Coordinates of C-alpha atoms in Angstrom, one line a residue:
Chain I
M1 CA 0.0 0.0 0.0
P2 CA 1.1 3.6 -0.6
N3 CA 2.9 5.7 1.9
I4 CA 5.0 3.0 3.5
D5 CA 8.2 4.1 5.3
G6 CA 10.4 6.3 3.3
E7 CA 7.8 7.3 0.8
D8 CA 6.8 10.9 0.4
D9 CA 3.4 12.4 -0.2
Y10 CA 3.5 11.9 -3.9
C11 CA 3.1 8.7 -5.8
I12 CA 4.9 10.2 -8.8
S13 CA 7.3 13.1 -8.7
V14 CA 8.8 14.2 -12.0
S15 CA 11.4 17.0 -12.1
N16 CA 12.9 18.7 -15.1
L17 CA 12.5 15.6 -17.3
R18 CA 13.8 15.8 -20.8
K19 CA 14.1 13.2 -23.6
K20 CA 15.7 13.5 -26.9
Y21 CA 15.7 10.9 -29.6
G22 CA 19.0 11.4 -31.5
K23 CA 21.3 14.4 -31.3
N24 CA 19.8 16.5 -34.0
N25 CA 16.1 16.0 -33.1
P26 CA 14.2 18.4 -30.9
Y27 CA 13.3 17.3 -27.3
A28 CA 10.3 15.0 -27.4
V29 CA 9.9 15.8 -23.7
N30 CA 11.3 19.2 -22.7
D31 CA 11.8 20.0 -19.1
I32 CA 8.6 18.9 -17.6
T33 CA 7.9 18.9 -13.8
F34 CA 4.8 17.6 -12.0
D35 CA 3.7 15.6 -9.0
V36 CA 0.9 13.0 -8.8
K37 CA -0.8 12.5 -5.4
Y38 CA -1.6 9.0 -4.1
G39 CA -5.1 7.8 -4.7
T40 CA -5.9 10.2 -7.5
V41 CA -6.3 10.1 -11.3
F42 CA -3.8 12.2 -13.1
G43 CA -4.8 13.1 -16.7
F44 CA -2.0 13.7 -19.2
L45 CA -3.5 15.2 -22.3
G46 CA -2.1 16.5 -25.4
P47 CA -2.3 16.4 -29.2
N48 CA -0.6 13.6 -31.2
G49 CA 3.1 13.7 -30.9
A50 CA 3.0 16.0 -27.9
G51 CA 5.2 13.7 -25.7
K52 CA 2.6 11.8 -23.8
T53 CA 3.7 8.3 -24.7
T54 CA 7.4 9.2 -24.4
T55 CA 6.6 10.3 -20.9
V56 CA 4.7 7.2 -20.1
K57 CA 7.6 5.1 -21.5
I58 CA 10.0 6.9 -19.3
L59 CA 7.8 6.5 -16.2
T60 CA 7.4 2.8 -16.9
T61 CA 11.2 2.2 -17.5
L62 CA 10.9 1.5 -21.2
L63 CA 13.0 4.5 -22.0
K64 CA 15.8 6.3 -20.2
P65 CA 15.4 10.0 -19.8
T66 CA 18.1 12.3 -21.3
S67 CA 18.0 14.3 -18.1
G68 CA 15.9 15.0 -15.1
T69 CA 14.6 12.8 -12.2
V70 CA 11.6 10.6 -11.6
H71 CA 10.6 9.3 -8.2
I72 CA 7.8 6.8 -7.9
F73 CA 6.6 5.8 -4.5
G74 CA 9.3 8.1 -3.2
R75 CA 12.1 6.1 -4.7
Q76 CA 14.3 7.1 -7.6
L77 CA 13.0 5.2 -10.6
L78 CA 16.3 4.5 -12.3
K79 CA 17.8 3.0 -9.2
N80 CA 14.8 1.0 -7.9
Q81 CA 13.3 -0.3 -11.1
S82 CA 12.6 -3.8 -10.1
E83 CA 11.1 -2.9 -6.8
I84 CA 8.8 -0.2 -8.4
K85 CA 7.8 -2.4 -11.3
K86 CA 6.3 -5.0 -8.9
R87 CA 3.7 -2.4 -7.8
I88 CA 2.7 -0.9 -11.1
G89 CA 0.5 -2.0 -13.9
V90 CA 0.7 -0.7 -17.5
V91 CA -1.8 -0.7 -20.3
S92 CA 0.1 0.5 -23.3
Q93 CA -1.3 2.4 -26.2
N94 CA -0.6 -0.5 -28.6
P95 CA -2.3 -3.8 -28.2
S96 CA -0.4 -6.6 -26.5
F97 CA -1.6 -10.2 -26.3
E98 CA -0.5 -13.9 -26.5
T99 CA -1.7 -14.9 -30.0
N100 CA -2.2 -18.6 -29.5
L101 CA -3.8 -18.6 -26.0
T102 CA -7.4 -18.4 -25.0
V103 CA -8.4 -15.4 -22.9
E104 CA -8.6 -17.6 -19.7
K105 CA -5.2 -19.3 -20.4
A106 CA -3.6 -15.9 -21.2
L107 CA -4.9 -14.5 -17.9
D108 CA -3.6 -17.6 -16.0
L109 CA -0.2 -17.2 -17.6
Y110 CA -0.2 -13.5 -16.8
G111 CA -1.0 -14.5 -13.1
I112 CA 2.0 -16.9 -13.1
L113 CA 4.3 -14.2 -14.5
W114 CA 3.1 -12.0 -11.7
R115 CA 4.1 -14.8 -9.4
I116 CA 0.7 -15.7 -8.1
R117 CA 1.8 -19.3 -7.4
D118 CA -1.3 -20.7 -5.8
K119 CA -3.5 -22.1 -8.5
Q120 CA -6.8 -21.6 -6.6
I121 CA -6.0 -18.0 -5.9
R122 CA -5.2 -17.4 -9.6
K123 CA -8.4 -19.1 -10.5
N124 CA -10.5 -17.0 -8.2
K125 CA -8.8 -13.9 -9.4
I126 CA -9.4 -14.8 -13.0
N127 CA -13.1 -15.5 -12.4
E128 CA -13.4 -12.1 -10.6
I129 CA -11.8 -10.4 -13.6
L130 CA -13.9 -12.2 -16.2
N131 CA -17.1 -11.2 -14.3
T132 CA -16.0 -7.6 -13.6
F133 CA -15.0 -6.9 -17.2
D134 CA -17.8 -9.0 -18.8
L135 CA -15.4 -11.4 -20.4
G136 CA -17.0 -14.6 -19.4
S137 CA -18.5 -15.2 -22.9
I138 CA -15.1 -15.0 -24.6
K139 CA -13.0 -16.8 -22.0
S140 CA -12.4 -19.8 -24.3
V141 CA -11.8 -17.7 -27.4
K142 CA -8.2 -17.4 -28.6
N143 CA -6.8 -13.8 -28.4
D144 CA -6.1 -13.9 -32.1
E145 CA -9.8 -14.4 -32.8
L146 CA -11.0 -11.5 -30.6
S147 CA -12.2 -8.1 -32.0
I148 CA -10.0 -5.1 -31.3
G149 CA -12.3 -3.9 -28.6
Q150 CA -12.5 -7.3 -26.9
R151 CA -8.7 -7.6 -27.0
R152 CA -8.4 -4.2 -25.4
R153 CA -10.8 -5.1 -22.6
V154 CA -8.6 -8.2 -21.9
Q155 CA -5.5 -6.0 -22.0
V156 CA -6.9 -3.7 -19.4
A157 CA -8.5 -6.4 -17.3
R158 CA -5.4 -8.5 -16.9
E159 CA -3.5 -5.7 -15.1
F160 CA -5.9 -6.2 -12.2
I161 CA -4.7 -9.8 -11.7
H162 CA -1.9 -8.6 -9.4
E163 CA -1.9 -6.2 -6.5
L164 CA -0.9 -2.8 -7.8
D165 CA -0.6 0.7 -6.4
L166 CA -0.1 2.6 -9.6
L167 CA -1.7 2.1 -13.0
F168 CA -0.6 3.6 -16.2
L169 CA -3.3 3.8 -18.8
D170 CA -2.2 5.0 -22.2
E171 CA -5.3 5.7 -24.2
P172 CA -7.0 2.6 -22.7
T173 CA -10.4 3.1 -24.3
V174 CA -9.4 3.1 -27.9
G175 CA -11.6 0.6 -29.7
L176 CA -14.1 0.2 -26.8
D177 CA -17.8 0.6 -27.3
P178 CA -19.6 3.1 -25.1
S179 CA -20.8 0.6 -22.6
A180 CA -17.4 -1.2 -22.3
R181 CA -15.8 2.3 -21.9
R182 CA -18.2 3.3 -19.1
L183 CA -17.7 -0.1 -17.4
L184 CA -13.9 0.4 -17.5
L185 CA -14.0 4.0 -16.3
D186 CA -16.4 3.2 -13.4
Y187 CA -14.2 0.2 -12.4
I188 CA -11.1 2.5 -12.4
K189 CA -13.0 5.0 -10.3
S190 CA -13.9 2.4 -7.8
Q191 CA -10.3 1.2 -7.6
V192 CA -9.1 4.8 -7.1
K193 CA -11.5 5.0 -4.1
S194 CA -9.6 2.0 -2.7
G195 CA -6.3 3.8 -3.0
L196 CA -5.1 3.1 -6.5
T197 CA -3.3 6.0 -8.3
V198 CA -3.8 6.3 -12.0
F199 CA -1.8 8.0 -14.7
F200 CA -4.1 8.4 -17.6
T201 CA -3.7 9.6 -21.1
T202 CA -6.5 10.0 -23.6
H203 CA -7.8 12.0 -26.5
I204 CA -11.4 11.8 -25.3
M205 CA -12.0 14.8 -23.1
E206 CA -15.2 13.6 -21.7
E207 CA -13.3 10.7 -20.2
A208 CA -10.7 13.0 -18.7
E209 CA -13.4 15.2 -17.3
Y210 CA -15.2 12.2 -15.8
L211 CA -12.2 10.5 -14.3
C212 CA -9.3 12.9 -13.6
D213 CA -8.6 14.8 -10.4
Q214 CA -5.8 16.7 -12.0
I215 CA -4.9 17.3 -15.6
A216 CA -1.7 18.4 -17.3
I217 CA -1.8 19.4 -20.9
I218 CA 1.4 18.8 -22.8
D219 CA 2.2 20.2 -26.2
K220 CA 5.5 20.0 -28.1
G221 CA 7.1 18.4 -25.1
K222 CA 6.2 21.0 -22.6
I223 CA 3.5 21.1 -20.0
I224 CA 1.4 24.2 -20.9
A225 CA -1.4 23.9 -18.5
F226 CA -1.9 22.1 -15.2
D227 CA -4.9 22.1 -12.8
T228 CA -8.0 20.4 -11.8
P229 CA -10.6 20.1 -14.6
S230 CA -12.7 22.9 -13.1
G231 CA -9.6 24.9 -12.5
L232 CA -8.6 24.6 -16.1
K233 CA -12.1 25.7 -17.2
Q234 CA -11.8 28.7 -14.9
K235 CA -8.4 29.6 -16.1
Y236 CA -8.6 28.9 -19.8
G237 CA -12.3 28.8 -20.5
K238 CA -12.4 32.4 -19.4
G239 CA -15.8 31.6 -17.8
N240 CA -17.2 31.2 -21.3
K241 CA -20.6 29.6 -21.7
T242 CA -22.3 28.4 -24.8
V243 CA -25.9 29.4 -25.6
E244 CA -27.6 27.1 -28.0
L245 CA -30.7 28.4 -29.7
T246 CA -32.8 25.9 -31.7
F247 CA -35.5 27.4 -33.9
N248 CA -38.6 25.9 -35.5
D249 CA -37.7 27.5 -38.8
V250 CA -34.3 28.3 -40.4
P251 CA -33.3 31.8 -39.4
D252 CA -32.4 34.1 -42.2
K253 CA -28.9 35.7 -42.9
L254 CA -30.0 39.1 -41.7
F255 CA -30.9 37.7 -38.3
I256 CA -27.6 36.0 -38.0
D257 CA -25.8 39.3 -39.0
H258 CA -27.8 41.2 -36.3
L259 CA -26.8 38.5 -33.8
R260 CA -23.2 38.8 -34.7
N261 CA -23.4 42.6 -34.3
I262 CA -24.6 42.2 -30.7
V263 CA -21.8 39.8 -29.9
N264 CA -19.2 41.9 -31.8
M265 CA -20.3 45.0 -29.8
R266 CA -19.2 43.2 -26.7
R267 CA -16.0 42.1 -28.3
S268 CA -15.0 45.6 -29.2
Y269 CA -14.9 46.5 -25.5
K270 CA -12.3 43.8 -24.8
D271 CA -8.7 43.4 -25.6
A272 CA -8.6 41.6 -29.0
T273 CA -6.5 38.7 -27.7
E274 CA -8.9 38.1 -24.8
A275 CA -12.0 38.1 -27.0
T276 CA -13.4 34.6 -27.4
S277 CA -17.0 35.5 -28.2
H278 CA -18.4 33.7 -31.2
V279 CA -21.6 33.1 -33.1
G280 CA -21.9 29.8 -35.0
F281 CA -24.7 28.8 -37.3
N282 CA -25.1 25.3 -38.6
G283 CA -27.1 26.5 -41.6
V284 CA -30.2 24.7 -40.5
H285 CA -32.0 25.4 -37.2
T286 CA -29.3 25.9 -34.5
V287 CA -27.3 29.0 -33.6
T288 CA -24.6 28.8 -30.9
I289 CA -23.2 31.8 -29.1
I290 CA -20.1 31.5 -27.0
D291 CA -19.4 34.4 -24.6
D292 CA -18.1 35.0 -21.1
N293 CA -21.2 36.8 -20.0
V294 CA -24.1 35.3 -21.8
E295 CA -26.5 36.4 -19.1
Q296 CA -25.8 40.0 -20.1
I297 CA -26.6 39.5 -23.8
I298 CA -29.3 37.0 -23.5
S299 CA -32.1 39.6 -23.2
E300 CA -30.8 41.4 -26.3
V301 CA -30.7 38.1 -28.2
L302 CA -34.3 37.2 -27.1
Q303 CA -35.6 40.7 -28.1
L304 CA -34.0 40.2 -31.5
V305 CA -35.6 36.8 -31.8
Y306 CA -39.0 38.3 -30.9
K307 CA -38.6 41.2 -33.3
N308 CA -37.8 38.8 -36.2
G309 CA -40.9 36.8 -35.4
L310 CA -38.8 33.6 -35.0
Q311 CA -40.1 30.7 -32.8
L312 CA -37.6 29.1 -30.4
E313 CA -37.9 25.4 -30.0
N314 CA -35.2 25.2 -27.4
I315 CA -32.6 27.3 -25.6
S316 CA -29.8 25.9 -23.5
I317 CA -26.9 27.5 -21.7
N318 CA -23.8 25.3 -21.0
P319 CA -20.5 25.8 -19.3
P320 CA -17.4 25.3 -21.5
S321 CA -16.4 21.7 -22.1
L322 CA -12.9 20.4 -21.4
E323 CA -12.6 19.9 -25.1
E324 CA -13.1 23.7 -25.7
V325 CA -10.6 24.4 -22.9
F326 CA -8.1 21.9 -24.4
L327 CA -8.4 23.5 -27.9
A328 CA -8.1 27.0 -26.4
V329 CA -4.9 26.0 -24.5
I330 CA -3.4 24.3 -27.6
N331 CA -4.3 27.1 -29.9
K332 CA -2.9 29.7 -27.5
N333 CA 0.3 27.8 -27.3
D334 CA 0.5 27.6 -31.1
Y335 CA -0.2 31.3 -31.3
S336 CA 2.5 32.2 -28.7
K337 CA 5.0 29.9 -30.4
D338 CA 4.3 31.6 -33.8
S339 CA 4.7 35.0 -32.2
E340 CA 8.0 34.0 -30.8
V341 CA 9.5 33.0 -34.1
S342 CA 7.9 35.7 -36.1
P343 CA 10.2 38.7 -36.8
Chain T
M1 CA 18.0 -15.5 -7.3
S2 CA 15.3 -13.2 -8.8
L3 CA 17.3 -13.2 -12.1
V4 CA 17.1 -17.0 -12.2
N5 CA 13.5 -17.1 -11.2
N6 CA 12.5 -14.5 -13.7
T7 CA 14.4 -16.3 -16.5
L8 CA 12.8 -19.6 -15.7
L9 CA 9.4 -17.9 -15.6
L10 CA 10.1 -16.6 -19.1
V11 CA 11.1 -20.0 -20.3
Y12 CA 7.9 -21.4 -18.9
R13 CA 6.0 -18.6 -20.6
N14 CA 7.7 -19.3 -23.9
F15 CA 6.6 -23.0 -23.8
V16 CA 3.0 -22.1 -22.9
A17 CA 2.7 -19.4 -25.4
A18 CA 4.6 -20.9 -28.3
V19 CA 4.3 -24.6 -28.1
D20 CA 0.8 -25.8 -28.8
K21 CA -0.7 -29.0 -30.2
T22 CA -0.3 -28.0 -33.8
F23 CA 3.4 -27.2 -33.2
L24 CA 4.0 -30.6 -31.6
I25 CA 2.1 -32.5 -34.3
W26 CA 4.2 -30.7 -36.9
M27 CA 7.4 -31.3 -35.0
V28 CA 6.7 -35.1 -35.1
A29 CA 4.7 -35.6 -38.3
F30 CA 7.1 -33.8 -40.6
P31 CA 10.3 -35.8 -39.7
V32 CA 8.3 -39.1 -39.4
V33 CA 7.3 -38.7 -43.1
Y34 CA 11.0 -38.2 -44.0
I35 CA 12.1 -41.2 -42.0
F36 CA 9.4 -43.8 -42.8
I37 CA 8.4 -42.7 -46.3
V38 CA 11.4 -41.1 -47.9
G39 CA 13.8 -43.4 -45.9
Y40 CA 12.3 -46.6 -47.1
A41 CA 11.4 -45.4 -50.6
Y42 CA 15.0 -44.3 -51.2
S43 CA 16.3 -47.5 -49.7
T44 CA 14.8 -49.4 -52.5
L45 CA 16.7 -47.2 -55.0
I46 CA 20.0 -47.6 -53.1
G47 CA 19.6 -51.3 -52.5
D48 CA 21.9 -53.1 -50.0
R49 CA 25.0 -51.0 -50.6
G50 CA 24.6 -48.9 -47.5
I51 CA 26.2 -45.5 -46.7
S52 CA 29.7 -45.0 -45.3
V53 CA 29.9 -43.1 -42.0
G54 CA 33.5 -43.0 -40.8
S55 CA 34.9 -46.5 -40.9
I56 CA 31.5 -48.3 -40.9
T57 CA 28.7 -48.7 -43.4
V58 CA 25.1 -48.1 -42.2
T59 CA 21.7 -48.6 -43.9
Y60 CA 20.2 -45.6 -45.6
T61 CA 17.3 -45.4 -43.1
S62 CA 19.9 -45.3 -40.3
F63 CA 21.8 -42.6 -42.1
L64 CA 18.6 -40.7 -42.8
T65 CA 17.2 -41.0 -39.2
S66 CA 20.5 -39.8 -37.7
G67 CA 20.4 -36.8 -40.1
V68 CA 16.7 -36.0 -39.4
I69 CA 17.6 -35.8 -35.7
G70 CA 19.8 -32.8 -36.4
F71 CA 17.3 -31.5 -38.9
N72 CA 14.6 -31.6 -36.3
A73 CA 16.7 -29.7 -33.8
M74 CA 17.1 -27.0 -36.5
N75 CA 13.4 -27.1 -37.3
G76 CA 12.2 -26.9 -33.7
S77 CA 14.6 -24.3 -32.5
S78 CA 14.1 -22.0 -35.4
A79 CA 10.3 -22.3 -35.4
V80 CA 10.0 -21.6 -31.7
A81 CA 12.6 -18.8 -31.6
G82 CA 11.2 -17.1 -34.7
G83 CA 7.6 -17.5 -33.4
I84 CA 8.4 -16.0 -30.0
V85 CA 10.4 -13.0 -31.1
W86 CA 8.2 -12.3 -34.2
N87 CA 4.9 -12.5 -32.1
D88 CA 6.3 -10.6 -29.2
K89 CA 7.5 -7.8 -31.4
R90 CA 4.3 -7.7 -33.5
N91 CA 1.8 -8.2 -30.7
G92 CA 3.3 -6.0 -28.1
M93 CA 4.3 -8.7 -25.6
L94 CA 8.0 -7.7 -25.5
Q95 CA 7.0 -4.2 -24.3
Q96 CA 4.6 -5.7 -21.8
L97 CA 7.1 -8.1 -20.3
L98 CA 9.6 -5.3 -20.0
V99 CA 7.2 -3.1 -17.9
M100 CA 6.7 -6.1 -15.7
Q101 CA 9.5 -7.3 -13.5
F102 CA 11.5 -8.7 -16.5
S103 CA 14.6 -7.2 -18.0
K104 CA 15.9 -7.5 -21.6
V105 CA 18.8 -9.7 -20.4
Q106 CA 16.4 -12.1 -18.8
Y107 CA 14.2 -12.1 -21.9
I108 CA 17.3 -12.9 -24.1
V109 CA 18.6 -15.7 -21.7
G110 CA 15.0 -17.0 -21.4
N111 CA 14.8 -17.3 -25.2
L112 CA 18.3 -18.9 -25.4
I113 CA 17.3 -21.6 -22.9
T114 CA 14.0 -22.2 -24.7
I115 CA 15.7 -22.6 -28.0
I116 CA 18.2 -25.1 -26.7
L117 CA 15.5 -27.1 -24.8
V118 CA 13.1 -27.2 -27.8
G119 CA 16.0 -28.2 -30.1
L120 CA 17.1 -31.0 -27.8
I121 CA 13.5 -32.2 -27.1
S122 CA 12.7 -32.2 -30.9
A123 CA 15.8 -34.2 -31.5
A124 CA 15.1 -36.6 -28.7
L125 CA 11.6 -37.2 -30.1
I126 CA 13.0 -38.3 -33.4
M127 CA 15.7 -40.4 -31.7
I128 CA 12.9 -42.3 -30.0
I129 CA 10.5 -42.5 -32.9
G130 CA 13.3 -43.3 -35.4
F131 CA 15.2 -45.7 -33.2
P132 CA 13.6 -48.9 -34.7
T133 CA 15.1 -47.8 -38.1
M134 CA 18.7 -47.5 -36.9
Y135 CA 19.0 -49.7 -33.8
R136 CA 21.4 -52.1 -35.6
N137 CA 23.9 -49.4 -36.2
V138 CA 23.5 -47.2 -33.1
N139 CA 26.6 -47.2 -30.8
I140 CA 26.3 -44.3 -28.4
T141 CA 29.0 -44.3 -25.7
L142 CA 29.8 -42.0 -22.8
W143 CA 32.5 -40.6 -25.0
S144 CA 30.3 -39.9 -28.0
L145 CA 27.1 -38.8 -26.1
P146 CA 28.6 -35.3 -25.3
Y147 CA 29.2 -34.8 -29.1
I148 CA 25.6 -35.5 -29.9
I149 CA 24.3 -33.1 -27.1
Y150 CA 26.8 -30.4 -28.1
A151 CA 25.9 -30.6 -31.8
L152 CA 22.2 -30.4 -31.1
A153 CA 22.5 -27.7 -28.5
M154 CA 24.9 -25.5 -30.5
G155 CA 22.8 -26.2 -33.7
S156 CA 19.7 -25.0 -31.9
V157 CA 21.6 -21.9 -30.7
F158 CA 22.7 -21.2 -34.3
F159 CA 19.3 -21.6 -36.0
G160 CA 17.3 -20.1 -33.1
S161 CA 19.6 -17.0 -33.2
F162 CA 19.5 -16.9 -37.0
T163 CA 15.7 -16.8 -37.0
I164 CA 15.7 -14.2 -34.2
I165 CA 17.8 -11.9 -36.4
L166 CA 15.4 -12.4 -39.3
S167 CA 12.4 -11.7 -37.0
T168 CA 13.9 -8.5 -35.6
K169 CA 14.9 -7.1 -39.0
I170 CA 12.0 -8.1 -41.2
K171 CA 8.9 -5.8 -41.1
S172 CA 6.2 -7.7 -43.0
S173 CA 4.7 -11.1 -42.4
E174 CA 4.9 -12.0 -46.1
A175 CA 8.6 -11.2 -46.3
H176 CA 9.2 -13.1 -43.0
S177 CA 7.5 -16.1 -44.4
V178 CA 9.1 -16.0 -47.8
I179 CA 12.7 -15.5 -46.5
N180 CA 12.3 -18.1 -43.8
N181 CA 10.9 -20.7 -46.2
G182 CA 13.6 -19.9 -48.8
L183 CA 16.5 -20.1 -46.4
F184 CA 15.3 -23.2 -44.7
L185 CA 14.8 -25.0 -48.0
F186 CA 18.6 -24.3 -48.6
F187 CA 19.6 -25.3 -45.1
T188 CA 17.6 -28.5 -45.3
F189 CA 18.5 -29.9 -48.7
V190 CA 22.0 -28.5 -49.2
S191 CA 23.2 -30.4 -46.2
S192 CA 24.4 -33.9 -45.2
A193 CA 21.0 -34.6 -43.5
F194 CA 19.6 -36.6 -46.4
Y195 CA 22.6 -37.7 -48.4
P196 CA 26.4 -37.9 -47.8
A197 CA 28.7 -35.1 -48.8
Q198 CA 31.4 -37.4 -50.0
G199 CA 31.6 -37.8 -53.7
L200 CA 29.6 -34.7 -54.5
P201 CA 30.7 -32.3 -57.3
T202 CA 33.1 -29.8 -55.6
P203 CA 30.8 -26.7 -55.8
L204 CA 28.0 -28.6 -54.1
A205 CA 30.3 -30.0 -51.5
I206 CA 31.5 -26.5 -50.7
A207 CA 27.9 -25.4 -50.4
F208 CA 27.3 -28.3 -48.1
Y209 CA 30.1 -27.1 -45.8
L210 CA 28.9 -23.5 -45.8
N211 CA 25.7 -24.8 -44.2
P212 CA 25.8 -25.2 -40.4
L213 CA 23.2 -28.0 -40.6
T214 CA 25.9 -30.2 -42.2
Y215 CA 28.1 -29.7 -39.1
I216 CA 25.3 -30.4 -36.7
V217 CA 24.3 -33.5 -38.6
D218 CA 27.9 -34.7 -39.1
I219 CA 28.8 -34.3 -35.5
S220 CA 25.6 -35.8 -34.1
R221 CA 25.8 -38.7 -36.6
A222 CA 29.5 -39.3 -35.6
G223 CA 28.3 -39.4 -32.0
I224 CA 25.4 -41.8 -32.7
F225 CA 27.6 -44.3 -34.6
S226 CA 30.7 -43.6 -32.5
Q227 CA 32.7 -42.5 -35.5
I228 CA 34.5 -39.5 -34.0
T229 CA 37.5 -38.4 -36.0
T230 CA 39.8 -35.4 -36.1
F231 CA 37.6 -33.9 -38.7
T232 CA 34.7 -34.2 -36.3
N233 CA 36.6 -32.2 -33.7
I234 CA 37.4 -29.5 -36.3
Q235 CA 33.6 -29.4 -37.1
V236 CA 32.9 -29.0 -33.3
L237 CA 35.1 -25.9 -33.2
I238 CA 33.6 -24.4 -36.3
L239 CA 30.1 -25.0 -35.2
G240 CA 30.9 -23.5 -31.7
A241 CA 32.4 -20.4 -33.3
I242 CA 29.6 -19.6 -35.7
S243 CA 26.9 -20.4 -33.2
V244 CA 28.4 -18.0 -30.7
A245 CA 28.9 -15.3 -33.3
V246 CA 25.3 -15.6 -34.6
F247 CA 24.0 -15.6 -31.0
V248 CA 26.0 -12.4 -30.3
I249 CA 24.4 -10.7 -33.4
A250 CA 20.9 -12.0 -32.3
T251 CA 21.5 -10.6 -28.8
R252 CA 22.4 -7.2 -30.3
S253 CA 19.3 -7.3 -32.5
M254 CA 17.1 -8.1 -29.5
V255 CA 18.7 -5.4 -27.3
N256 CA 18.1 -2.9 -30.1
M257 CA 14.5 -3.9 -30.7
K258 CA 12.3 -0.8 -30.3
V259 CA 9.7 -1.0 -27.6

């Protein structure tokens, strides 16, 4: 269990970590520092090629860092690999399976490799996993014959055959259907409640929002945002909300132009770089308005709707999603990078 | 201690993951066809002349069975080594094992032990099955037994390592299959497993002695019939040297495998 003698408050402590592949290449991971508390889910998000998998590979001992230090369970990773590896589980981004074995036999072999010597204990554990992950119906099917989603479920499930304190999940829900995905996320949540720490990478922001206690966003090898999901929304969502207006009839162009004028009037009061207000029209029945103070403009919008004789079928006001925040953070990083290199 | 335990666990894993019923049937059926069909069919062509091995003359079926023992060591070790490394690379199990408590050194040593064991077991199976065809000529002594074991073990190391190198370098399944089949066709038939090297046209004889299977078969055959000569000892040295060299290259290939 975590926090045994000699271990500090953090399950993972990463300090000034860098990784370069080859002399002439840029840093894949460039001076990142973060801590992960015990019993939490740490989301590590970023676009493709941002450095997520390289970081996971360093933390799971597959790669050696170019510089920087990593402590896991309070122990230096490079010096205590075998001790640390006994207490972690890893679900890699790529599939991994024993081709010729059935699901049940593969789980049994995995249990043996984790040194669960007692056959009965292994059997009980396998049955528990088969039930929890709804794998009972495919237990006699060879891994080679499974669908991608089924294989993925087995890959995640097998990690729970041994006692672990830290689980690395590198895009674990790729290929899973919605119900299998929810089953997995809920199971992880329950395990976290029992003390498990999870390092989680994903491209699906709803998952990150649902599961993570803290989120770091990495881009071009650097961590560019780090907070709780709600903290990120506060910081980078600028309090924006989305108003979605659904009409019975398709609104005309003039109405949309008037609406844009209302929003643009508010924009003109702000610093141009701060302005995030936006009117979107899908060309059919729905108009979306993104603004940091929709309450203030909503009466003007409704008056305009009334004046144009339009009938509203539905109106909804939503806080910014993590996806919007993610895009805002990445775009801002691209913008500032471009500014740096521009003459 | 943990190094030994981990290595043994990996050997066990290799056997469970790579040796299935189909593999075992293939390992036995294939050589049995050679011994009992090819052996007796060719015997009718050769007649009662027999084949010279050192200072004695043995029946063609004895000659063939003693050759198929070495052939099966090659067949078993290369099939299992290629299968393990190819599948582990392709199906992500190498990476998974390395994030568990296993190291690359343990993985390599585990594969080496598996290769040798599979080679020896494959050879032993043929020794047992083919014994009735050669019992009149067999003369294994305490002095000749180590030669047999050495030839089969070193041969397994050579062919296992050779297949590992192919598995780590080749990218597509099709290329893997074509190159493996092509090379093993050469290794199998341009060797002394099926016919003696003596009396062959010079270019073919040279090709025979460029093939490690010839050394494996010659040494193990000399051991089985107790016909060890100075030339056998030279073959022992050559086989040892090339097996170690190929194993070193295979180890480097495995160390450099991207995970």
